[in-house]
CSV table of C-alpha atoms in Angstrom, one decimal:
chain,number,residue,atom,x,y,z
A,1,UNK,CA,-18.0,29.2,-17.0
A,2,UNK,CA,-18.6,25.5,-16.8
A,3,UNK,CA,-19.0,23.2,-19.7
A,4,UNK,CA,-20.7,20.1,-18.6
A,5,UNK,CA,-19.3,17.3,-20.7
A,6,UNK,CA,-22.0,14.9,-19.3
A,7,UNK,CA,-25.2,16.8,-19.0
A,8,UNK,CA,-25.8,18.6,-15.5
A,9,UNK,CA,-29.6,17.8,-15.6
A,10,UNK,CA,-31.2,14.3,-16.5
A,11,UNK,CA,-30.9,10.8,-15.5
A,12,UNK,CA,-28.4,8.0,-16.1
A,13,UNK,CA,-29.9,5.0,-18.1
A,14,UNK,CA,-28.0,1.8,-18.3
A,15,UNK,CA,-27.9,0.4,-21.7
A,16,UNK,CA,-26.6,-2.6,-23.6
A,17,UNK,CA,-26.1,-1.4,-27.2
A,18,UNK,CA,-25.1,-4.8,-28.8
A,19,UNK,CA,-27.4,-7.8,-28.3
A,20,UNK,CA,-28.4,-11.1,-30.0
A,21,UNK,CA,-31.5,-13.1,-29.7
A,22,UNK,CA,-33.0,-16.2,-31.1
A,23,UNK,CA,-34.1,-14.1,-34.1
A,24,UNK,CA,-30.6,-14.8,-35.4
A,25,UNK,CA,-27.9,-16.8,-33.4
A,26,UNK,CA,-28.7,-16.1,-29.8
A,27,UNK,CA,-30.3,-18.5,-27.3
A,28,UNK,CA,-33.0,-16.3,-25.7
A,29,UNK,CA,-36.1,-14.6,-27.1
A,30,UNK,CA,-36.3,-10.8,-27.2
A,31,UNK,CA,-38.9,-11.2,-24.3
A,32,UNK,CA,-36.4,-13.3,-22.1
A,33,UNK,CA,-33.6,-10.8,-22.9
A,34,UNK,CA,-35.8,-7.9,-21.6
A,35,UNK,CA,-36.6,-9.7,-18.4
A,36,UNK,CA,-32.8,-10.7,-17.5
A,37,UNK,CA,-31.6,-7.2,-18.2
A,38,UNK,CA,-34.3,-5.3,-16.4
A,39,UNK,CA,-33.5,-7.6,-13.3
A,40,UNK,CA,-30.0,-6.3,-13.5
A,41,UNK,CA,-31.0,-2.7,-13.6
A,42,UNK,CA,-30.8,-2.0,-17.3
A,43,UNK,CA,-33.3,0.4,-18.9
A,44,UNK,CA,-32.2,0.1,-22.5
A,45,UNK,CA,-31.3,-2.8,-24.8
A,46,UNK,CA,-30.6,-2.4,-28.6
A,47,UNK,CA,-31.6,-5.6,-30.3
A,48,UNK,CA,-29.0,-6.0,-33.1
A,49,UNK,CA,-29.5,-9.4,-34.5
A,50,UNK,CA,-27.3,-10.3,-37.4
A,51,UNK,CA,-28.3,-8.9,-40.7
A,52,UNK,CA,-32.1,-8.5,-39.8
A,53,UNK,CA,-33.9,-5.2,-38.6
A,54,UNK,CA,-37.0,-5.9,-36.8
A,55,UNK,CA,-39.4,-3.8,-34.7
A,56,UNK,CA,-39.2,-4.5,-31.0
A,57,UNK,CA,-41.4,-1.7,-29.8
A,58,UNK,CA,-44.0,-4.0,-28.5
A,59,UNK,CA,-41.4,-4.7,-25.6
A,60,UNK,CA,-41.5,-1.0,-24.5
A,61,UNK,CA,-42.9,0.0,-20.9
A,62,UNK,CA,-42.3,2.7,-18.5
A,63,UNK,CA,-39.0,1.5,-17.3
A,64,UNK,CA,-37.6,-0.3,-20.5
A,65,UNK,CA,-36.8,1.0,-23.9
A,66,UNK,CA,-35.9,-1.4,-26.7
A,67,UNK,CA,-33.9,0.1,-29.6
A,68,UNK,CA,-34.4,-1.3,-33.1
A,69,UNK,CA,-31.1,-2.3,-34.8
A,70,UNK,CA,-29.0,-4.9,-36.7
A,71,UNK,CA,-25.5,-6.1,-36.9
A,72,UNK,CA,-24.0,-6.4,-40.4
A,73,UNK,CA,-20.6,-8.3,-40.9
A,74,UNK,CA,-18.1,-8.1,-43.7
A,75,UNK,CA,-16.0,-11.2,-44.1
A,76,UNK,CA,-12.8,-11.7,-45.9
A,77,UNK,CA,-13.1,-13.7,-49.1
A,78,UNK,CA,-10.3,-16.2,-49.3
A,79,UNK,CA,-9.6,-20.0,-49.0
A,80,UNK,CA,-9.5,-21.7,-45.7
A,81,UNK,CA,-11.5,-21.9,-42.4
A,82,UNK,CA,-13.4,-19.0,-41.0
A,83,UNK,CA,-11.0,-18.6,-38.1
A,84,UNK,CA,-8.4,-17.4,-40.5
A,85,UNK,CA,-10.5,-14.7,-42.2
A,86,UNK,CA,-11.0,-11.3,-41.1
A,87,UNK,CA,-14.6,-10.3,-40.3
A,88,UNK,CA,-15.4,-6.7,-39.7
A,89,UNK,CA,-18.7,-6.0,-37.7
A,90,UNK,CA,-20.9,-3.0,-37.3
A,91,UNK,CA,-24.0,-2.3,-35.5
A,92,UNK,CA,-26.7,0.1,-36.9
A,93,UNK,CA,-29.2,1.4,-34.5
A,94,UNK,CA,-32.2,3.2,-35.8
A,95,UNK,CA,-32.4,6.8,-34.5
A,96,UNK,CA,-36.3,6.7,-35.0
A,97,UNK,CA,-38.4,3.9,-33.9
A,98,UNK,CA,-40.3,4.1,-37.2
A,99,UNK,CA,-37.2,3.7,-39.3
A,100,UNK,CA,-37.4,0.0,-40.2
A,101,UNK,CA,-35.9,0.1,-43.7
A,102,UNK,CA,-32.9,-2.0,-43.6
A,103,UNK,CA,-30.0,-0.3,-45.6
A,104,UNK,CA,-27.2,-2.2,-47.4
A,105,UNK,CA,-29.6,-5.3,-47.9
A,106,UNK,CA,-29.2,-8.3,-50.2
A,107,UNK,CA,-32.2,-10.3,-51.2
A,108,UNK,CA,-30.6,-13.7,-51.0
A,109,UNK,CA,-27.4,-13.8,-49.3
A,110,UNK,CA,-25.9,-13.3,-45.7
A,111,UNK,CA,-28.7,-14.2,-43.3
A,112,UNK,CA,-27.8,-17.1,-40.9
A,113,UNK,CA,-29.0,-18.7,-37.7
A,114,UNK,CA,-32.8,-18.3,-37.5
A,115,UNK,CA,-32.8,-15.1,-39.5
A,116,UNK,CA,-33.5,-16.8,-42.9
A,117,UNK,CA,-36.9,-18.0,-41.4
A,118,UNK,CA,-37.7,-14.3,-40.8
A,119,UNK,CA,-36.8,-13.0,-44.1
A,120,UNK,CA,-40.4,-12.1,-45.1
A,121,UNK,CA,-40.4,-9.5,-42.1
A,122,UNK,CA,-37.5,-7.5,-43.3
A,123,UNK,CA,-38.3,-4.2,-45.0
A,124,UNK,CA,-35.9,-2.7,-47.6
A,125,UNK,CA,-35.8,-0.4,-50.4
A,126,UNK,CA,-37.0,-2.5,-53.4
A,127,UNK,CA,-35.7,0.1,-56.0
A,128,UNK,CA,-32.1,-0.7,-54.9
A,129,UNK,CA,-29.8,-3.4,-56.2
A,130,UNK,CA,-28.6,-6.0,-53.8
A,131,UNK,CA,-25.8,-4.8,-51.7
A,132,UNK,CA,-22.7,-7.0,-52.3
A,133,UNK,CA,-20.1,-7.1,-49.4
A,134,UNK,CA,-16.3,-7.1,-49.8
A,135,UNK,CA,-13.8,-7.0,-47.0
A,136,UNK,CA,-12.0,-3.8,-47.7
A,137,UNK,CA,-12.1,-0.3,-46.2
A,138,UNK,CA,-14.2,1.1,-49.1
A,139,UNK,CA,-17.0,-1.4,-48.5
A,140,UNK,CA,-16.9,-1.0,-44.8
A,141,UNK,CA,-16.9,2.7,-45.0
A,142,UNK,CA,-19.8,2.7,-47.4
A,143,UNK,CA,-21.9,0.6,-44.9
A,144,UNK,CA,-21.0,3.1,-42.2
A,145,UNK,CA,-21.8,6.1,-44.3
A,146,UNK,CA,-24.9,4.8,-45.7
A,147,UNK,CA,-26.1,4.0,-42.2
A,148,UNK,CA,-25.5,7.5,-41.1
A,149,UNK,CA,-27.2,8.8,-44.1
A,150,UNK,CA,-30.3,6.6,-43.6
A,151,UNK,CA,-30.7,7.5,-40.0
A,152,UNK,CA,-28.7,5.0,-37.9
A,153,UNK,CA,-26.2,5.3,-35.0
A,154,UNK,CA,-23.3,3.3,-36.3
A,155,UNK,CA,-20.9,1.4,-34.0
A,156,UNK,CA,-17.7,-0.4,-35.0
A,157,UNK,CA,-17.4,-3.7,-33.0
A,158,UNK,CA,-14.7,-6.0,-31.5
A,159,UNK,CA,-11.6,-5.2,-33.6
A,160,UNK,CA,-9.7,-7.9,-31.7
A,161,UNK,CA,-12.1,-10.7,-32.4
A,162,UNK,CA,-12.4,-9.4,-36.1
A,163,UNK,CA,-8.5,-9.8,-36.7
A,164,UNK,CA,-8.6,-6.2,-38.0
A,165,UNK,CA,-5.4,-4.5,-37.7
A,166,UNK,CA,-4.2,-0.8,-37.7
A,167,UNK,CA,-4.4,-0.5,-41.5
A,168,UNK,CA,-7.8,-1.8,-41.5
A,169,UNK,CA,-9.7,0.1,-38.7
A,170,UNK,CA,-7.8,3.5,-39.3
A,171,UNK,CA,-9.2,3.5,-42.9
A,172,UNK,CA,-12.8,3.1,-41.9
A,173,UNK,CA,-14.9,6.2,-42.0
A,174,UNK,CA,-18.5,6.9,-41.0
A,175,UNK,CA,-18.6,5.4,-37.6
A,176,UNK,CA,-20.3,7.3,-34.6
A,177,UNK,CA,-18.5,5.1,-32.0
A,178,UNK,CA,-16.4,2.2,-31.4
A,179,UNK,CA,-16.7,-0.6,-28.7
A,180,UNK,CA,-13.9,0.3,-26.2
A,181,UNK,CA,-15.2,-2.9,-24.4
A,182,UNK,CA,-16.9,-5.8,-25.9
A,183,UNK,CA,-17.7,-8.2,-23.1
A,184,UNK,CA,-18.8,-11.2,-25.2
A,185,UNK,CA,-15.4,-11.4,-26.8
A,186,UNK,CA,-13.8,-11.1,-23.5
A,187,UNK,CA,-16.0,-13.9,-22.2
A,188,UNK,CA,-14.1,-16.1,-24.8
A,189,UNK,CA,-10.7,-14.9,-23.5
A,190,UNK,CA,-10.0,-12.2,-26.3
A,191,UNK,CA,-8.5,-9.1,-25.1
A,192,UNK,CA,-11.3,-6.8,-26.2
A,193,UNK,CA,-10.6,-3.9,-23.9
A,194,UNK,CA,-9.7,-1.5,-26.9
A,195,UNK,CA,-8.3,1.6,-25.4
A,196,UNK,CA,-5.2,1.6,-27.9
A,197,UNK,CA,-7.5,1.0,-30.8
A,198,UNK,CA,-9.7,4.0,-29.7
A,199,UNK,CA,-6.7,6.3,-29.4
A,200,UNK,CA,-5.5,5.2,-32.9
A,201,UNK,CA,-8.7,6.2,-34.4
A,202,UNK,CA,-8.8,9.4,-32.5
A,203,UNK,CA,-5.1,10.3,-33.4
A,204,UNK,CA,-6.2,9.8,-37.1
A,205,UNK,CA,-8.5,12.6,-36.8
A,206,UNK,CA,-11.7,10.5,-36.3
A,207,UNK,CA,-14.0,12.4,-33.8
A,208,UNK,CA,-15.9,9.4,-32.5
A,209,UNK,CA,-17.3,8.1,-29.1
A,210,UNK,CA,-16.5,5.0,-27.2
A,211,UNK,CA,-19.2,2.6,-26.0
A,212,UNK,CA,-19.3,-0.6,-23.8
A,213,UNK,CA,-21.5,-3.4,-24.9
A,214,UNK,CA,-22.1,-7.1,-24.1
A,215,UNK,CA,-22.5,-8.6,-27.6
A,216,UNK,CA,-24.5,-11.4,-25.6
A,217,UNK,CA,-25.8,-14.4,-27.4
A,218,UNK,CA,-26.6,-16.0,-23.8
A,219,UNK,CA,-25.1,-19.4,-24.6
A,220,UNK,CA,-22.3,-18.7,-21.9
A,221,UNK,CA,-21.4,-16.2,-19.5
A,222,UNK,CA,-21.4,-13.3,-22.0
A,223,UNK,CA,-23.9,-10.9,-20.4
A,224,UNK,CA,-23.9,-7.8,-17.9
A,225,UNK,CA,-20.2,-7.3,-18.2
A,226,UNK,CA,-19.9,-3.9,-20.2
A,227,UNK,CA,-22.5,-1.3,-20.7
A,228,UNK,CA,-23.1,2.3,-21.8
A,229,UNK,CA,-24.6,4.9,-19.3
A,230,UNK,CA,-26.6,7.4,-21.1
A,231,UNK,CA,-27.8,10.7,-19.6
A,232,UNK,CA,-31.0,12.0,-20.9
A,233,UNK,CA,-34.1,13.9,-19.6
A,234,UNK,CA,-36.5,10.9,-20.1
A,235,UNK,CA,-36.6,7.3,-21.2
A,236,UNK,CA,-38.1,8.1,-24.6
A,237,UNK,CA,-36.9,6.6,-28.0
A,238,UNK,CA,-35.9,9.9,-29.7
A,239,UNK,CA,-34.6,11.4,-26.5
A,240,UNK,CA,-32.3,8.5,-26.0
A,241,UNK,CA,-31.0,8.4,-29.5
A,242,UNK,CA,-30.3,12.2,-29.6
A,243,UNK,CA,-28.3,11.6,-26.4
A,244,UNK,CA,-26.3,9.0,-28.4
A,245,UNK,CA,-25.5,11.2,-31.3
A,246,UNK,CA,-24.7,14.0,-28.9
A,247,UNK,CA,-22.2,11.9,-27.0
A,248,UNK,CA,-24.0,12.2,-23.7
A,249,UNK,CA,-22.8,9.0,-22.2
A,250,UNK,CA,-19.9,6.9,-21.0
A,251,UNK,CA,-18.7,3.4,-21.2
A,252,UNK,CA,-18.2,1.1,-18.2
A,253,UNK,CA,-17.4,-2.4,-17.0
A,254,UNK,CA,-18.6,-1.4,-13.5
A,255,UNK,CA,-17.3,2.0,-12.3
A,256,UNK,CA,-19.6,5.0,-12.4
A,257,UNK,CA,-19.0,8.5,-13.3
A,258,UNK,CA,-21.2,11.1,-11.7
A,259,UNK,CA,-20.0,14.4,-13.0
A,260,UNK,CA,-17.8,15.4,-15.7
A,261,UNK,CA,-17.2,19.3,-16.6
A,262,UNK,CA,-14.6,21.7,-18.0
A,263,UNK,CA,-13.9,25.1,-16.3
A,264,UNK,CA,-11.0,27.5,-16.5
A,265,UNK,CA,-8.8,25.2,-18.3
A,266,UNK,CA,-9.3,22.4,-16.1
A,267,UNK,CA,-11.3,19.1,-16.3
A,268,UNK,CA,-13.2,17.8,-13.2
A,269,UNK,CA,-14.5,14.4,-12.7
A,270,UNK,CA,-16.3,12.6,-9.8
A,271,UNK,CA,-16.9,8.9,-9.7
A,272,UNK,CA,-17.6,5.9,-7.5
A,273,UNK,CA,-14.8,4.4,-5.5
A,274,UNK,CA,-11.6,4.2,-7.6
A,275,UNK,CA,-8.0,3.1,-7.3
A,276,UNK,CA,-7.1,5.5,-10.1
A,277,UNK,CA,-8.4,8.3,-12.3
A,278,UNK,CA,-6.4,8.8,-15.3
A,279,UNK,CA,-6.3,11.4,-18.0
A,280,UNK,CA,-5.1,10.5,-21.6
A,281,UNK,CA,-4.2,12.9,-24.4
A,282,UNK,CA,-3.5,12.8,-28.1
A,283,UNK,CA,0.2,13.4,-27.3
A,284,UNK,CA,2.8,11.8,-24.8
A,285,UNK,CA,1.1,13.4,-21.8
A,286,UNK,CA,-0.7,11.4,-19.1
A,287,UNK,CA,-2.0,12.5,-15.7
A,288,UNK,CA,-3.5,10.7,-12.8
A,289,UNK,CA,-4.9,10.6,-9.3
A,290,UNK,CA,-4.0,7.4,-7.5
A,291,UNK,CA,-5.4,6.0,-4.2
A,292,UNK,CA,-3.2,4.9,-1.4
A,293,UNK,CA,-3.2,1.2,-0.7
A,294,UNK,CA,-6.2,1.0,1.7
A,295,UNK,CA,-8.1,4.1,0.2
A,296,UNK,CA,-10.0,5.2,-2.8
A,297,UNK,CA,-10.2,8.3,-4.8
A,298,UNK,CA,-13.6,9.7,-5.9
A,299,UNK,CA,-12.7,13.0,-7.8
A,300,UNK,CA,-9.8,14.4,-9.7
A,301,UNK,CA,-9.1,17.7,-11.4
A,302,UNK,CA,-6.6,18.1,-14.3
A,303,UNK,CA,-5.2,21.1,-15.9
A,304,UNK,CA,-5.6,21.0,-19.7
A,305,UNK,CA,-3.3,22.6,-22.5
A,306,UNK,CA,-4.6,23.3,-25.9
A,307,UNK,CA,-1.9,21.2,-27.5
A,308,UNK,CA,-3.1,18.1,-25.9
A,309,UNK,CA,-5.4,17.5,-29.0
A,310,UNK,CA,-8.1,15.7,-26.9
A,311,UNK,CA,-8.6,14.5,-23.4
A,312,UNK,CA,-10.4,11.4,-22.1
A,313,UNK,CA,-10.8,10.2,-18.6
A,314,UNK,CA,-10.6,6.4,-17.4
A,315,UNK,CA,-11.7,5.3,-13.9
A,316,UNK,CA,-10.2,2.1,-12.7
A,317,UNK,CA,-11.7,0.4,-9.7
A,318,UNK,CA,-10.2,-1.9,-7.1
A,319,UNK,CA,-11.1,-4.9,-9.5
A,320,UNK,CA,-9.3,-3.5,-12.4
A,321,UNK,CA,-12.5,-2.6,-14.2
A,322,UNK,CA,-12.8,0.4,-16.1
A,323,UNK,CA,-15.0,3.3,-16.9
A,324,UNK,CA,-14.3,5.4,-20.1
A,325,UNK,CA,-15.5,8.8,-21.1
A,326,UNK,CA,-15.6,9.9,-24.7
A,327,UNK,CA,-12.8,12.0,-26.0
A,328,UNK,CA,-13.1,15.8,-25.9
A,329,UNK,CA,-11.1,17.9,-28.3
A,330,UNK,CA,-9.2,20.9,-27.0
A,331,UNK,CA,-10.3,23.2,-29.9
A,332,UNK,CA,-13.8,22.8,-28.8
A,333,UNK,CA,-13.1,22.9,-25.0
A,334,UNK,CA,-11.3,26.3,-25.4
A,335,UNK,CA,-13.8,28.0,-27.6
């Protein structure tokens, strides 16, 4: 019996799940962002301005869905310039379009860019004390877990830019997903293709997803380089956020994955033209299909063993760009 790891039915919707407008420190307005992303074939943008959760549903139309969200950062408190300090960032994307109560809020601190001018538009639970941020695993995990509890999809962002190391990110708990690729950081020259960090988290027992995102501010060439392809029945807010929670998506810098399923102990994948299709596991086992010099591969089949722990697929095109599936755990595949 086939287990479809990406749903058999539905449509793929191209999404940027990390975006900054001039509501915080971006250059373009939310309306301008909608225009340029629609022109590039995107159906979804999560507006995740720094520290400010606003309602963007006025931008919705039949072919474009804005998701409401915000990014929260936790900076290391030590002497010296900012470039020496760790700065851990998370996006919180509201699972319901009416969920506009911003968690982990502080009444006087943390807003920057244009966000202080919009403070009076922020909604928060006035019965709670101000949330003080400290750069440690307890505080970061509290933000992630609170975000989950309050109805948000929580992503952990750009660990390389953040200067987070193994002992930092492996002690964070509560994220739904991490950015396996952050194009905005890559546009500055950072190595923000984070396969190793994703495997580190998976091998620590964290059953999380992998997304691709731009983290665009549109002050330089930082758009349209990494995205998430979400498969869902229709372009409606709750349908899309349910697909996020269920992991019905893959991350990409360009290549497309058309089909992914598990049957009789094997995983099958069909994709756009690729030079290599690779299977990674939790152990020292790696399998691949590789194209001859002047050809491409468009499908692969890999036999899976239960002791692999998890499996995930990477598609690499002729330009070295990647598409990455989420990890699928063998104790669930072989049920």
